[in-house]
Amino acid sequence: MREYRIAAIPGDGIGQEVVPAGLEVLRALEAREAGFRLHVETLPWGSDYYRRHGRFMPADGLELLRRFDAIYFGAVGDSEIPDHVTLWGLRLPICQGLDQYANVRPARLLPGIKSPLAGRGPEEIDWVIVRENSEGEYAGTGGRVHRGLPLEVATEVAVFTRAGVERILRFAFGLARGRSRRKLTVVTKSNAQRHGMVLWDEVAAEVARDFPDVSWDKELVDAMTTRMVLKPQTIDVVVATNLHADILSDLAAALAGSLGIAPTANLDPARRSPSMFEPIHGSAFDIAGKGIANPIASFWTAAMMLEHLGEKDAAARLMAAIERVTADPANHTPDLGGSATTRRVTEAVCDALRGANL
Ligand code: NAD
Ligand code: MN
């Protein structure tokens, strides 16, 4: 029996709904597969924990997480606490502290889901966006001077290291090499940002020499938004900085049907630390507590987690169950134009997993 220790952090808002739903689905899958066992520990970290303890996770939180094989995360964000406090209190310290430098965001049109792009089908929207997850614009460097005074100054300094840029580009080229189309688009803004982004361009050209079987091109980030809308079929794997890929992947999620479907993996490809798997959406205050959050993103990211753990068959079976469920519009939550509840979608996926013909 292969055994894995999973830290579940539901966090805030709909994270409290979609992570338990995902754990239910994983239990059904575990019963079906029989080859592995998940030992799940749910950690009550997030904004309520902060209200009680003055911090979002314990001081030794990272050390605690290192004992797990993977982290299954919901979202963090609270209507009463500023977003930069919550994000820097929980999610970013985990990603940066565990050096999960590769943020992988697939965007694919699942069966039964319509893209807002008229006339585009699944063969035209099948992308993976790779986001640099450890530095760049979210390095946290900068500060404020003359606080509150008329001459107040704030700096937000983007940090690009050759090592950081090279490792994410190598990862992206490697990922592109493993896909059938073997295409990579390197996105920057090297016309306006002439230091860090030009370094990206230079390192991309160097790394590309080691991947002669991958065809690659460059695109400026503003032009990339129009290419995603107008020529989606020309895109396969995309790599970009922390900020640029953050924005592009929300657009990708919307073009692939809904933010409620899009998963992400925060990987330490060197496997020195556990990787973290989460939906790309946030805590969604507007629908929290209503039981209508789409749990598909958290199911899909659970499949990515199994894949990362080496359970490829289980991951494929879970994806097949997800696709069977999305194919039926009766299982669509309100974000997809339907009226299904989180509960209904969860039960449908569990039922599909229990069925014999999957
Ligand atoms: P959001 O992703 O929470 O919500 C954006 C919109 O998408 C909302 O209308 C929401 O209802 C909808 N939506 C999101 N997920 C959905 C789902 N599973 N099913 C159906 N509809 C869904 O983004 P926001 O409103 O910008 O942010 C809300 C809070 O979440 C903020 O505090 C923000 O900082 C935080 N946030 C956290 C993360 C994270 O923890 N990784 C990511 C993004 C935002
Ligand atoms: Mn985002």
XYZ file of C-alpha atoms and ligand atoms in Angstrom:
403
model
C 0.000 0.000 0.000
C 1.425 3.377 -0.996
C 0.762 5.957 1.709
C 0.730 9.757 1.473
C 0.393 12.440 4.115
C -1.763 15.328 2.946
C -2.112 18.664 4.757
C -5.538 20.128 3.948
C -5.873 23.888 4.485
C -9.436 24.950 3.551
C -8.726 28.558 4.624
C -11.459 31.144 4.102
C -14.802 31.636 2.349
C -15.602 29.001 -0.260
C -12.297 27.278 0.550
C -14.291 25.874 3.487
C -16.751 24.399 0.980
C -14.643 23.197 -1.936
C -11.814 21.570 0.055
C -14.131 19.301 2.092
C -15.891 18.469 -1.208
C -12.511 17.570 -2.722
C -11.622 15.383 0.250
C -14.923 13.532 -0.174
C -14.105 12.874 -3.819
C -10.588 11.712 -2.881
C -12.113 9.264 -0.364
C -14.362 7.803 -3.069
C -11.364 7.495 -5.377
C -9.248 5.876 -2.665
C -11.969 3.255 -2.055
C -12.076 2.575 -5.767
C -8.329 2.341 -6.417
C -7.218 0.422 -3.329
C -3.548 0.894 -4.256
C -2.891 3.905 -2.046
C -4.021 5.530 1.151
C -4.182 9.246 1.971
C -3.618 10.344 5.550
C -5.271 13.740 5.631
C -4.765 16.250 8.405
C -6.922 19.373 8.207
C -5.171 22.503 9.478
C -7.469 25.326 10.679
C -5.254 28.127 9.343
C -6.606 31.318 7.789
C -8.474 34.462 8.807
C -10.412 32.991 11.771
C -7.148 31.587 13.110
C -5.694 35.100 12.706
C -8.540 36.640 14.690
C -7.786 34.239 17.559
C -3.980 34.025 17.419
C -2.825 37.189 15.651
C -1.231 35.165 12.845
C -2.517 33.098 9.944
C -0.511 30.001 10.750
C 1.694 28.918 13.661
C 5.241 30.289 13.853
C 6.583 26.824 12.975
C 3.959 26.347 10.243
C 6.465 25.778 7.433
C 8.324 23.149 9.474
C 5.013 21.426 10.140
C 4.168 21.423 6.423
C 7.510 19.913 5.487
C 6.380 16.664 7.125
C 3.650 16.198 4.524
C 3.858 14.837 0.975
C 1.508 17.475 -0.427
C -0.667 20.420 0.606
C -4.289 20.715 -0.509
C -5.307 24.366 -0.219
C -8.585 26.293 -0.530
C -8.279 30.075 -0.487
C -7.453 32.915 1.839
C -9.188 36.294 1.903
C -11.607 37.942 4.312
C -13.938 40.907 3.918
C -12.712 42.405 7.231
C -8.943 42.015 6.696
C -6.991 43.772 3.920
C -6.076 41.420 1.051
C -2.345 42.086 1.255
C -2.406 41.043 4.913
C -4.208 37.748 4.253
C -2.216 36.849 1.132
C 1.123 37.636 2.790
C -0.086 35.906 5.960
C -0.678 32.468 4.521
C -0.416 31.692 0.829
C 2.695 33.592 -0.206
C 4.761 32.520 2.849
C 3.990 28.886 1.980
C 4.779 29.218 -1.751
C 7.930 31.250 -1.169
C 9.044 29.522 2.046
C 8.812 26.065 0.485
C 10.316 27.375 -2.777
C 7.376 26.185 -4.864
C 8.760 28.153 -7.765
C 6.722 26.687 -10.605
C 3.053 27.566 -10.645
C 1.327 25.414 -13.265
C -2.110 26.457 -14.507
C -3.825 24.310 -17.126
C -6.726 25.875 -19.021
C -8.748 23.470 -21.088
C -12.336 23.463 -22.267
C -13.914 20.500 -20.460
C -16.767 18.531 -22.074
C -20.123 20.286 -21.799
C -18.582 23.666 -21.008
C -18.929 26.538 -23.450
C -16.241 29.115 -23.935
C -17.367 32.754 -24.060
C -15.325 32.831 -27.293
C -17.931 32.187 -29.950
C -17.374 29.070 -32.021
C -14.234 27.865 -30.214
C -14.012 24.235 -29.135
C -11.821 22.019 -26.929
C -9.164 21.547 -29.595
C -8.563 25.307 -29.700
C -8.321 26.017 -25.967
C -5.844 23.591 -24.423
C -3.146 25.576 -22.708
C -0.815 25.362 -19.743
C 0.306 28.634 -18.225
C 3.525 28.415 -16.216
C 3.900 31.211 -13.714
C 7.170 32.111 -11.993
C 6.132 31.785 -8.364
C 9.062 32.847 -6.214
C 10.229 36.325 -7.180
C 9.535 38.985 -9.818
C 6.863 41.542 -9.055
C 5.685 39.606 -5.959
C 9.120 39.443 -4.341
C 7.829 41.769 -1.629
C 10.723 44.190 -1.989
C 10.066 47.869 -1.461
C 8.658 50.135 1.147
C 6.934 53.374 2.012
C 8.591 56.613 3.044
C 6.935 59.768 4.445
C 3.853 57.746 5.396
C 0.663 59.755 5.288
C 2.464 62.974 4.352
C 2.014 64.812 1.057
C 5.438 63.671 -0.125
C 4.765 60.007 0.583
C 6.661 57.580 -1.664
C 6.024 53.879 -2.236
C 8.329 51.529 -4.136
C 7.429 48.042 -5.335
C 10.606 46.561 -6.726
C 10.457 43.576 -9.070
C 13.357 41.170 -8.505
C 14.598 38.889 -11.267
C 17.557 36.611 -10.630
C 19.313 34.721 -13.407
C 18.926 31.497 -11.400
C 15.216 32.158 -10.814
C 14.524 33.020 -14.453
C 16.558 30.104 -15.771
C 14.893 27.469 -13.588
C 11.364 28.515 -14.525
C 12.255 28.642 -18.234
C 13.863 25.188 -18.049
C 10.761 23.888 -16.316
C 8.474 25.404 -18.982
C 10.546 24.111 -21.909
C 10.563 20.667 -20.255
C 6.804 20.740 -19.788
C 6.283 21.797 -23.414
C 8.539 18.949 -24.549
C 6.218 16.443 -22.861
C 3.100 17.653 -24.717
C 2.093 16.657 -28.202
C 2.385 20.115 -29.797
C 5.739 20.971 -28.137
C 5.203 24.711 -28.328
C 6.214 27.372 -25.854
C 5.413 31.072 -25.820
C 7.650 33.217 -23.612
C 5.700 36.263 -22.459
C 7.457 39.413 -21.250
C 7.202 43.172 -21.532
C 10.762 43.686 -22.651
C 10.008 46.739 -24.768
C 9.069 48.859 -21.749
C 10.772 47.021 -18.893
C 14.310 47.016 -20.151
C 16.176 45.287 -17.304
C 14.395 42.279 -15.813
C 12.389 41.500 -18.927
C 15.392 41.728 -21.227
C 17.138 39.270 -18.895
C 14.159 36.930 -19.441
C 14.540 37.225 -23.225
C 18.268 36.509 -23.067
C 17.942 33.528 -20.746
C 15.063 32.141 -22.866
C 17.286 32.157 -25.950
C 20.044 30.372 -24.015
C 17.775 27.712 -22.512
C 16.050 27.133 -25.871
C 19.305 25.734 -27.259
C 18.931 22.776 -24.897
C 15.417 22.068 -26.200
C 15.758 21.925 -29.997
C 12.612 19.780 -30.213
C 10.439 22.548 -28.710
C 9.339 25.346 -31.031
C 9.082 28.633 -29.191
C 8.144 32.220 -29.755
C 7.951 35.458 -27.806
C 4.989 37.703 -27.136
C 4.576 40.933 -25.189
C 2.038 40.553 -22.423
C -0.432 43.102 -23.793
C -0.374 41.462 -27.212
C -0.778 38.080 -25.500
C -4.222 39.040 -24.175
C -5.465 39.688 -27.702
C -3.827 36.505 -29.023
C -5.610 34.452 -26.346
C -8.938 35.873 -27.484
C -8.389 36.025 -31.253
C -5.998 33.139 -32.011
C -6.354 30.672 -29.121
C -5.369 27.749 -31.337
C -1.815 29.128 -31.712
C -1.097 28.682 -27.984
C 0.175 25.591 -26.166
C 2.445 26.254 -23.151
C 2.990 29.820 -21.919
C 5.613 30.986 -19.442
C 5.576 34.399 -17.796
C 6.462 36.318 -14.660
C 4.582 36.163 -11.382
C 2.368 39.179 -12.155
C 1.887 38.660 -15.875
C 0.972 34.990 -15.560
C -1.341 35.752 -12.626
C -3.359 38.051 -14.871
C -3.177 35.883 -17.996
C -4.337 32.807 -16.103
C -7.500 34.493 -14.807
C -8.255 35.445 -18.418
C -7.487 31.862 -19.478
C -9.842 30.546 -16.791
C -12.673 32.773 -17.990
C -12.068 31.765 -21.634
C -12.163 28.105 -20.578
C -15.570 28.595 -18.995
C -15.202 29.812 -15.403
C -12.836 30.704 -12.609
C -14.616 27.933 -10.696
C -13.009 25.272 -12.892
C -9.397 26.419 -13.076
C -6.839 24.520 -10.972
C -3.255 25.282 -10.119
C -0.224 23.495 -8.736
C 2.538 25.289 -6.846
C 5.425 22.933 -7.462
C 8.868 22.500 -6.069
C 10.106 20.510 -9.083
C 13.251 19.585 -7.106
C 10.950 17.869 -4.564
C 12.826 19.156 -1.532
C 9.513 20.380 -0.077
C 5.876 19.404 -0.475
C 4.047 21.059 -3.359
C 0.707 22.835 -2.918
C -2.452 22.297 -4.954
C -5.351 24.772 -5.039
C -8.051 26.292 -7.204
C -6.938 29.575 -8.752
C -10.002 31.364 -7.426
C -10.130 33.170 -4.101
C -12.522 33.010 -1.174
C -15.441 34.516 -3.173
C -17.274 36.405 -0.395
C -20.220 37.039 -2.709
C -21.192 33.349 -2.815
C -19.600 31.976 0.384
C -21.975 30.010 2.599
C -24.586 29.596 -0.146
C -23.551 26.076 -1.161
C -23.230 27.017 -4.832
C -19.447 27.269 -5.268
C -18.215 25.253 -8.204
C -15.978 22.515 -6.719
C -14.538 21.392 -10.081
C -11.344 23.475 -9.697
C -10.619 21.816 -6.378
C -11.299 18.359 -7.872
C -9.059 19.062 -10.864
C -6.251 20.282 -8.601
C -6.680 17.086 -6.533
C -6.015 15.172 -9.766
C -2.876 17.268 -10.285
C -1.825 16.396 -6.736
C -2.228 12.663 -7.388
C -0.282 12.997 -10.619
C 2.536 14.755 -8.744
C 2.535 12.011 -6.095
C 3.010 9.451 -8.868
C -0.570 8.090 -8.812
C -1.101 8.567 -12.545
C -3.931 6.033 -12.941
C -5.909 7.526 -10.078
C -5.350 11.034 -11.461
C -6.596 9.962 -14.896
C -9.640 8.251 -13.387
C -10.518 11.363 -11.396
C -10.183 13.541 -14.523
C -12.424 11.119 -16.429
C -15.041 11.355 -13.655
C -14.843 15.163 -13.679
C -15.297 15.234 -17.461
C -18.244 12.879 -17.331
C -19.908 15.145 -14.783
C -19.255 18.448 -16.595
C -20.613 16.936 -19.818
C -24.115 17.012 -18.265
C -25.417 20.608 -17.941
C -27.600 19.460 -15.026
C -24.332 19.398 -13.044
C -23.422 22.997 -13.860
C -23.254 25.465 -10.956
C -24.517 29.077 -11.391
C -21.081 30.353 -12.553
C -21.565 28.065 -15.587
C -25.145 29.214 -16.108
C -26.717 26.227 -14.327
C -28.445 25.738 -10.988
C -26.540 22.783 -9.490
C -25.189 23.007 -5.944
C -21.707 22.133 -4.674
C -23.303 19.059 -3.063
C -24.849 17.835 -6.288
C -21.613 18.157 -8.279
C -19.669 16.421 -5.501
C -22.118 13.528 -5.361
C -22.113 13.225 -9.149
C -18.321 12.896 -9.209
C -18.366 10.391 -6.317
C -21.072 8.375 -8.121
C -19.047 8.386 -11.340
C -16.029 7.127 -9.385
C -18.073 4.328 -7.835
C -19.412 3.255 -11.243
C -17.861 0.225 -12.897
C -17.306 1.696 -16.359
C -14.727 4.338 -15.549
P -12.497 35.349 -6.294
O -11.802 34.347 -7.117
O -12.725 34.999 -4.873
O -13.909 35.681 -6.954
C -14.049 36.294 -8.242
C -15.426 36.000 -8.814
O -15.487 34.640 -9.259
C -16.544 36.144 -7.794
O -17.681 36.668 -8.425
C -16.803 34.730 -7.357
O -18.117 34.490 -6.908
C -16.486 33.924 -8.589
N -15.973 32.591 -8.231
C -14.717 32.325 -7.775
N -14.594 31.014 -7.510
C -15.784 30.450 -7.803
C -16.286 29.113 -7.726
N -15.537 28.074 -7.289
N -17.556 28.875 -8.097
C -18.313 29.889 -8.542
N -17.916 31.166 -8.643
C -16.655 31.446 -8.272
O -11.649 36.695 -6.409
P -11.843 38.115 -5.686
O -13.291 38.408 -5.528
O -10.972 39.032 -6.417
O -11.210 37.900 -4.248
C -11.935 37.518 -3.074
C -10.920 37.275 -1.961
O -10.114 36.148 -2.288
C -9.947 38.427 -1.761
O -9.706 38.526 -0.368
C -8.689 37.994 -2.480
O -7.512 38.554 -1.960
C -8.732 36.511 -2.232
N -8.005 35.693 -3.219
C -7.294 34.646 -2.733
C -6.668 33.774 -3.593
C -5.950 32.585 -3.017
O -6.065 32.319 -1.844
N -5.210 31.833 -3.786
C -6.762 33.972 -4.976
C -7.510 35.047 -5.454
C -8.131 35.903 -4.570
Mn -4.647 35.385 -9.088
